[in-house]
Amino acid sequence: MSKVAVIGSGNVGATTVQRLAELNIADIVMLDIVEGMPQGKALDILQAAPLIGYDVDVIGTNDYADISDSDVVVVTAGIARKPGMERDDLLATNIKITQQVCENIEKYAPDAIIITVTNPLDIITYAALRCTQSDRNRVFGMSGLLDSSRFASFIAKEMNCSVRDVNAMVLGGHGDSMVPLPEYSTVSGIPLSALMDEQTIEKIVNRTINAGAEIVEYMKNGSAFYAPSAAIASMVEAILNDTKKIVPVSAFLNGEYGQHDICLGVPVKLGKEGVEEIIELELSSQEMAALERSANAVKEGIAKIRP
């Protein structure tokens, strides 16, 4: 049986553990520095197994030694956004947490594939890659898949159609500079431009860009966790089952899309080796300029954490 470790037992971490357990593909360790929290939530999830039908082990712990031999480590640890807070405002606190987490991953699970979730995601992913000194295909961030799912859900709502018919694509940084791609988004293979006018498409694009902030405004003292956990579980499943699924993630670029030394949302092929291929889409000059602006915003954050 494969093994997955989830660092952080907050809403995102705990819901991720629940979704992974229900997939029935790996034993799971949930780790948190708060004593009793991961143990209690893990026991609660384990006790649901007879009702739901999964047959995997779920444990909660405060000891990093328990993540040993993990195939995948998901890092959700960090503080969440509050109303009016930009993702970059989280950087100072979450970069310290990430560095501590990565030191322990290096010590106890050095061969694991690492999926980062903590915001500001692209910068945190870059920091995790540098901290662990891992190959670039083995450290990447959950961002584009979540943003694309949000984009797809809004398209389906507008079209009053099944979400299963919608394929959506979002590139760039996980934040206000993300780049939804209507030209690479379809409903049953039909491009959006053939189904709705430009004004409607623009409305959906803008809502996608602000989707996370919209949830934060509603919740006041929390942020999204149902959709993020679903995106994480989908990525872990693609890795453990070696499905070669093509999804956008925050990956390290070394010349792709004209970008160097940066983690940015791009479509990749996910399999047992992690990011097995970066797929370069043919973008219009306008889309390329938007991606460049998004990359520059991420680079500004990366510059703040370089020694």
Tab-separated table of C-alpha atoms in Angstrom:
chain	number	residue	atom	x	y	z
A	1	MET	CA	0.000	0.000	0.000
A	2	SER	CA	1.264	3.495	-0.868
A	3	LYS	CA	1.707	6.089	1.872
A	4	VAL	CA	0.780	9.758	1.822
A	5	ALA	CA	1.659	12.316	4.494
A	6	VAL	CA	-0.370	15.492	4.897
A	7	ILE	CA	1.358	18.236	6.874
A	8	GLY	CA	-1.239	20.404	8.588
A	9	SER	CA	-4.578	19.353	10.087
A	10	GLY	CA	-6.547	22.524	9.438
A	11	ASN	CA	-9.540	22.620	7.116
A	12	VAL	CA	-7.512	22.001	3.941
A	13	GLY	CA	-5.316	19.301	5.466
A	14	ALA	CA	-8.066	17.385	7.242
A	15	THR	CA	-10.452	17.518	4.278
A	16	THR	CA	-7.627	16.320	2.023
A	17	VAL	CA	-7.080	13.352	4.327
A	18	GLN	CA	-10.799	12.572	4.180
A	19	ARG	CA	-10.861	12.717	0.362
A	20	LEU	CA	-7.719	10.581	0.081
A	21	ALA	CA	-9.125	7.993	2.471
A	22	GLU	CA	-12.303	7.776	0.388
A	23	LEU	CA	-10.205	7.155	-2.733
A	24	ASN	CA	-8.858	4.061	-0.943
A	25	ILE	CA	-5.432	4.293	-2.604
A	26	ALA	CA	-2.990	4.895	0.274
A	27	ASP	CA	-2.421	4.790	3.996
A	28	ILE	CA	-2.358	8.345	5.339
A	29	VAL	CA	-0.467	10.205	8.050
A	30	MET	CA	-1.759	13.614	9.145
A	31	LEU	CA	0.789	15.699	11.032
A	32	ASP	CA	0.376	18.933	12.955
A	33	ILE	CA	2.291	20.753	15.693
A	34	VAL	CA	-0.927	21.160	17.706
A	35	GLU	CA	-1.095	18.247	20.138
A	36	GLY	CA	-4.248	16.171	19.878
A	37	MET	CA	-5.663	17.901	16.796
A	38	PRO	CA	-4.384	15.505	14.106
A	39	GLN	CA	-4.945	12.497	16.348
A	40	GLY	CA	-8.589	13.418	16.945
A	41	LYS	CA	-9.385	14.225	13.322
A	42	ALA	CA	-7.612	11.098	12.043
A	43	LEU	CA	-9.580	8.927	14.460
A	44	ASP	CA	-12.821	10.560	13.338
A	45	ILE	CA	-11.997	9.859	9.670
A	46	LEU	CA	-10.962	6.293	10.482
A	47	GLN	CA	-14.263	5.632	12.256
A	48	ALA	CA	-16.166	6.584	9.090
A	49	ALA	CA	-14.458	3.786	7.135
A	50	PRO	CA	-17.064	1.080	7.830
A	51	LEU	CA	-19.813	3.421	6.622
A	52	ILE	CA	-18.088	4.694	3.491
A	53	GLY	CA	-16.178	1.527	2.664
A	54	TYR	CA	-12.524	2.528	2.503
A	55	ASP	CA	-9.922	0.189	3.951
A	56	VAL	CA	-6.805	2.287	4.547
A	57	ASP	CA	-5.005	3.268	7.729
A	58	VAL	CA	-5.288	6.877	8.913
A	59	ILE	CA	-3.166	8.141	11.794
A	60	GLY	CA	-2.620	11.554	13.349
A	61	THR	CA	0.707	12.559	14.820
A	62	ASN	CA	2.936	15.362	16.086
A	63	ASP	CA	6.109	13.417	15.280
A	64	TYR	CA	7.762	13.908	11.881
A	65	ALA	CA	9.341	10.459	12.161
A	66	ASP	CA	5.902	9.057	11.302
A	67	ILE	CA	6.099	10.432	7.750
A	68	SER	CA	9.021	8.128	6.957
A	69	ASP	CA	8.701	6.168	3.692
A	70	SER	CA	5.917	8.414	2.378
A	71	ASP	CA	5.497	8.328	-1.387
A	72	VAL	CA	3.870	11.758	-1.438
A	73	VAL	CA	3.958	14.589	1.102
A	74	VAL	CA	1.302	17.300	0.869
A	75	VAL	CA	2.218	20.553	2.634
A	76	THR	CA	-0.815	22.534	3.794
A	77	ALA	CA	0.765	24.016	6.931
A	78	GLY	CA	0.595	27.794	7.269
A	79	ILE	CA	-1.758	30.622	8.111
A	80	ALA	CA	-4.751	31.310	5.872
A	81	ARG	CA	-5.867	34.535	4.252
A	82	LYS	CA	-8.252	36.867	6.030
A	83	PRO	CA	-10.565	39.468	4.438
A	84	GLY	CA	-8.569	42.219	2.758
A	85	MET	CA	-5.331	40.246	2.998
A	86	GLU	CA	-3.290	39.700	-0.153
A	87	ARG	CA	-1.518	36.371	-0.684
A	88	ASP	CA	1.824	38.173	-0.489
A	89	ASP	CA	0.959	39.335	3.040
A	90	LEU	CA	1.256	35.719	4.109
A	91	LEU	CA	4.803	35.353	2.836
A	92	ALA	CA	6.884	36.236	5.908
A	93	THR	CA	5.091	33.810	8.223
A	94	ASN	CA	4.496	30.984	5.792
A	95	ILE	CA	8.016	30.942	4.379
A	96	LYS	CA	9.381	30.184	7.873
A	97	ILE	CA	6.841	27.409	8.371
A	98	THR	CA	7.660	25.947	4.957
A	99	GLN	CA	11.392	25.915	5.649
A	100	GLN	CA	10.857	24.051	8.927
A	101	VAL	CA	8.539	21.550	7.251
A	102	CYS	CA	10.945	20.950	4.362
A	103	GLU	CA	13.869	20.340	6.709
A	104	ASN	CA	11.869	17.548	8.306
A	105	ILE	CA	10.778	16.131	4.961
A	106	GLU	CA	14.435	16.004	3.930
A	107	LYS	CA	15.258	14.183	7.170
A	108	TYR	CA	12.440	11.651	7.224
A	109	ALA	CA	11.041	11.338	3.678
A	110	PRO	CA	13.771	12.512	1.286
A	111	ASP	CA	12.466	10.445	-1.644
A	112	ALA	CA	8.883	11.690	-1.457
A	113	ILE	CA	7.160	13.751	-4.110
A	114	ILE	CA	6.137	17.057	-2.514
A	115	ILE	CA	2.926	18.943	-3.318
A	116	THR	CA	2.762	22.435	-1.856
A	117	VAL	CA	-0.547	24.077	-1.012
A	118	THR	CA	0.429	26.908	1.327
A	119	ASN	CA	0.029	30.469	0.001
A	120	PRO	CA	1.511	32.468	-1.634
A	121	LEU	CA	1.714	29.201	-3.497
A	122	ASP	CA	4.169	29.794	-6.342
A	123	ILE	CA	6.717	31.435	-4.050
A	124	ILE	CA	6.287	28.761	-1.385
A	125	THR	CA	6.770	26.080	-4.052
A	126	TYR	CA	9.993	27.739	-5.176
A	127	ALA	CA	11.199	27.913	-1.561
A	128	ALA	CA	10.353	24.243	-0.974
A	129	LEU	CA	12.259	23.227	-4.093
A	130	ARG	CA	15.336	25.186	-3.029
A	131	CYS	CA	15.119	24.013	0.578
A	132	THR	CA	14.891	20.317	-0.264
A	133	GLN	CA	17.322	20.412	-3.200
A	134	SER	CA	15.019	17.912	-4.926
A	135	ASP	CA	14.701	17.409	-8.659
A	136	ARG	CA	12.272	19.904	-10.160
A	137	ASN	CA	9.856	17.201	-11.227
A	138	ARG	CA	9.352	16.104	-7.602
A	139	VAL	CA	8.314	19.421	-6.022
A	140	PHE	CA	5.346	21.338	-7.398
A	141	GLY	CA	2.308	23.266	-6.272
A	142	MET	CA	-1.458	22.782	-6.321
A	143	SER	CA	-2.761	25.926	-8.003
A	144	GLY	CA	-3.757	25.734	-11.640
A	145	LEU	CA	-5.928	22.671	-11.114
A	146	LEU	CA	-7.941	24.494	-8.446
A	147	ASP	CA	-8.195	27.672	-10.532
A	148	SER	CA	-9.213	25.643	-13.586
A	149	SER	CA	-11.878	23.831	-11.574
A	150	ARG	CA	-13.269	27.166	-10.445
A	151	PHE	CA	-13.245	28.401	-14.043
A	152	ALA	CA	-15.026	25.223	-15.189
A	153	SER	CA	-17.677	25.481	-12.484
A	154	PHE	CA	-18.533	29.054	-13.494
A	155	ILE	CA	-18.685	28.057	-17.180
A	156	ALA	CA	-21.055	25.174	-16.386
A	157	LYS	CA	-23.228	27.480	-14.277
A	158	GLU	CA	-23.447	30.030	-17.082
A	159	MET	CA	-24.206	27.358	-19.686
A	160	ASN	CA	-26.580	25.442	-17.400
A	161	CYS	CA	-24.807	22.262	-18.453
A	162	SER	CA	-23.044	19.355	-16.762
A	163	VAL	CA	-19.646	20.214	-15.275
A	164	ARG	CA	-18.459	16.912	-16.767
A	165	ASP	CA	-18.739	18.452	-20.216
A	166	VAL	CA	-16.433	21.363	-19.346
A	167	ASN	CA	-12.654	21.475	-19.690
A	168	ALA	CA	-10.999	24.689	-18.523
A	169	MET	CA	-7.406	25.895	-18.399
A	170	VAL	CA	-5.768	28.515	-16.182
A	171	LEU	CA	-2.060	29.371	-16.283
A	172	GLY	CA	0.197	31.726	-14.346
A	173	GLY	CA	0.580	32.604	-10.709
A	174	HIS	CA	-1.986	31.538	-8.129
A	175	GLY	CA	-3.358	34.986	-7.396
A	176	ASP	CA	-4.730	38.124	-8.972
A	177	SER	CA	-2.371	37.766	-11.944
A	178	MET	CA	-3.546	34.292	-12.994
A	179	VAL	CA	-4.309	33.804	-16.688
A	180	PRO	CA	-7.552	31.951	-17.512
A	181	LEU	CA	-7.456	30.770	-21.147
A	182	PRO	CA	-10.887	30.844	-22.827
A	183	GLU	CA	-9.333	29.633	-26.096
A	184	TYR	CA	-8.189	26.441	-24.360
A	185	SER	CA	-11.459	25.988	-22.464
A	186	THR	CA	-14.299	24.012	-24.031
A	187	VAL	CA	-17.745	22.532	-23.464
A	188	SER	CA	-17.914	19.081	-25.091
A	189	GLY	CA	-15.033	20.195	-27.306
A	190	ILE	CA	-16.799	23.389	-28.386
A	191	PRO	CA	-14.725	26.541	-27.697
A	192	LEU	CA	-16.260	29.137	-25.391
A	193	SER	CA	-16.165	31.764	-28.134
A	194	ALA	CA	-18.754	29.723	-30.064
A	195	LEU	CA	-21.059	29.473	-27.058
A	196	MET	CA	-21.051	32.895	-25.415
A	197	ASP	CA	-20.162	36.493	-26.180
A	198	GLU	CA	-16.953	38.221	-25.140
A	199	GLN	CA	-18.627	40.156	-22.340
A	200	THR	CA	-19.905	36.958	-20.719
A	201	ILE	CA	-16.510	35.293	-21.077
A	202	GLU	CA	-14.823	38.305	-19.484
A	203	LYS	CA	-17.293	38.198	-16.590
A	204	ILE	CA	-16.486	34.533	-15.945
A	205	VAL	CA	-12.738	35.152	-16.258
A	206	ASN	CA	-12.874	37.963	-13.703
A	207	ARG	CA	-14.917	35.877	-11.283
A	208	THR	CA	-12.368	33.067	-11.616
A	209	ILE	CA	-9.508	35.433	-10.797
A	210	ASN	CA	-11.338	36.638	-7.683
A	211	ALA	CA	-12.843	33.269	-6.711
A	212	GLY	CA	-10.663	32.716	-3.658
A	213	ALA	CA	-11.203	36.243	-2.376
A	214	GLU	CA	-14.958	35.894	-2.901
A	215	ILE	CA	-15.025	32.891	-0.567
A	216	VAL	CA	-12.869	34.676	2.015
A	217	GLU	CA	-15.284	37.627	1.989
A	218	TYR	CA	-18.220	35.328	2.667
A	219	MET	CA	-16.495	33.304	5.382
A	220	LYS	CA	-14.829	36.266	7.133
A	221	ASN	CA	-12.490	34.123	9.272
A	222	GLY	CA	-11.662	31.346	6.850
A	223	SER	CA	-10.823	30.441	3.285
A	224	ALA	CA	-11.629	27.718	0.766
A	225	PHE	CA	-10.943	24.084	1.560
A	226	TYR	CA	-13.476	21.819	-0.208
A	227	ALA	CA	-12.287	22.617	-3.743
A	228	PRO	CA	-8.577	22.837	-2.801
A	229	SER	CA	-8.716	19.427	-1.109
A	230	ALA	CA	-10.422	17.950	-4.183
A	231	ALA	CA	-7.634	19.311	-6.392
A	232	ILE	CA	-4.969	17.878	-4.100
A	233	ALA	CA	-6.614	14.454	-4.015
A	234	SER	CA	-6.880	14.437	-7.805
A	235	MET	CA	-3.153	15.176	-8.112
A	236	VAL	CA	-2.163	12.521	-5.567
A	237	GLU	CA	-4.334	9.962	-7.348
A	238	ALA	CA	-2.655	10.773	-10.677
A	239	ILE	CA	0.767	10.231	-9.103
A	240	LEU	CA	0.048	7.026	-7.182
A	241	ASN	CA	-1.916	5.445	-10.044
A	242	ASP	CA	0.534	6.764	-12.660
A	243	THR	CA	-2.342	7.989	-14.840
A	244	LYS	CA	-0.293	10.571	-16.806
A	245	LYS	CA	-3.109	13.055	-16.206
A	246	ILE	CA	-2.597	16.455	-17.838
A	247	VAL	CA	-3.316	19.226	-15.357
A	248	PRO	CA	-1.967	22.707	-14.625
A	249	VAL	CA	0.332	22.881	-11.581
A	250	SER	CA	2.914	25.324	-10.278
A	251	ALA	CA	6.087	23.831	-11.750
A	252	PHE	CA	9.687	24.980	-11.943
A	253	LEU	CA	10.440	26.418	-15.367
A	254	ASN	CA	13.839	26.348	-17.018
A	255	GLY	CA	13.177	27.984	-20.366
A	256	GLU	CA	9.602	26.807	-20.918
A	257	TYR	CA	7.272	29.676	-21.861
A	258	GLY	CA	10.388	31.850	-21.945
A	259	GLN	CA	10.699	31.729	-18.144
A	260	HIS	CA	13.700	30.760	-16.045
A	261	ASP	CA	14.243	30.037	-12.332
A	262	ILE	CA	10.594	30.414	-11.354
A	263	CYS	CA	7.641	28.267	-10.271
A	264	LEU	CA	4.553	29.111	-12.296
A	265	GLY	CA	1.254	27.493	-13.234
A	266	VAL	CA	1.560	25.540	-16.496
A	267	PRO	CA	0.008	22.328	-17.859
A	268	VAL	CA	1.994	19.186	-17.068
A	269	LYS	CA	1.723	15.415	-17.311
A	270	LEU	CA	1.467	13.920	-13.802
A	271	GLY	CA	2.618	10.370	-13.110
A	272	LYS	CA	4.613	8.256	-10.703
A	273	GLU	CA	7.705	10.448	-11.194
A	274	GLY	CA	5.767	13.629	-10.488
A	275	VAL	CA	5.914	16.210	-13.265
A	276	GLU	CA	6.895	13.944	-16.149
A	277	GLU	CA	6.475	16.537	-18.890
A	278	ILE	CA	5.767	20.259	-19.142
A	279	ILE	CA	3.382	20.980	-21.982
A	280	GLU	CA	3.916	24.239	-23.861
A	281	LEU	CA	0.745	25.663	-25.340
A	282	GLU	CA	0.788	27.977	-28.326
A	283	LEU	CA	-0.362	31.281	-26.855
A	284	SER	CA	-1.467	34.465	-28.552
A	285	SER	CA	0.625	37.599	-28.067
A	286	GLN	CA	-2.003	38.879	-25.641
A	287	GLU	CA	-1.995	35.654	-23.614
A	288	MET	CA	1.798	35.571	-23.610
A	289	ALA	CA	1.926	39.155	-22.332
A	290	ALA	CA	-0.527	38.280	-19.554
A	291	LEU	CA	1.586	35.264	-18.584
A	292	GLU	CA	4.683	37.485	-18.557
A	293	ARG	CA	2.949	39.920	-16.185
A	294	SER	CA	1.933	37.035	-13.958
A	295	ALA	CA	5.483	35.689	-13.942
A	296	ASN	CA	6.859	39.114	-13.038
A	297	ALA	CA	4.503	39.287	-10.047
A	298	VAL	CA	5.763	35.899	-8.844
A	299	LYS	CA	9.392	36.929	-9.419
A	300	GLU	CA	8.891	39.940	-7.153
A	301	GLY	CA	7.882	37.568	-4.364
A	302	ILE	CA	10.757	35.190	-5.055
A	303	ALA	CA	13.202	38.105	-4.867
A	304	LYS	CA	12.051	38.725	-1.279
A	305	ILE	CA	13.090	35.254	-0.123
A	306	ARG	CA	16.419	34.968	-1.894
A	307	PRO	CA	19.390	35.383	0.460
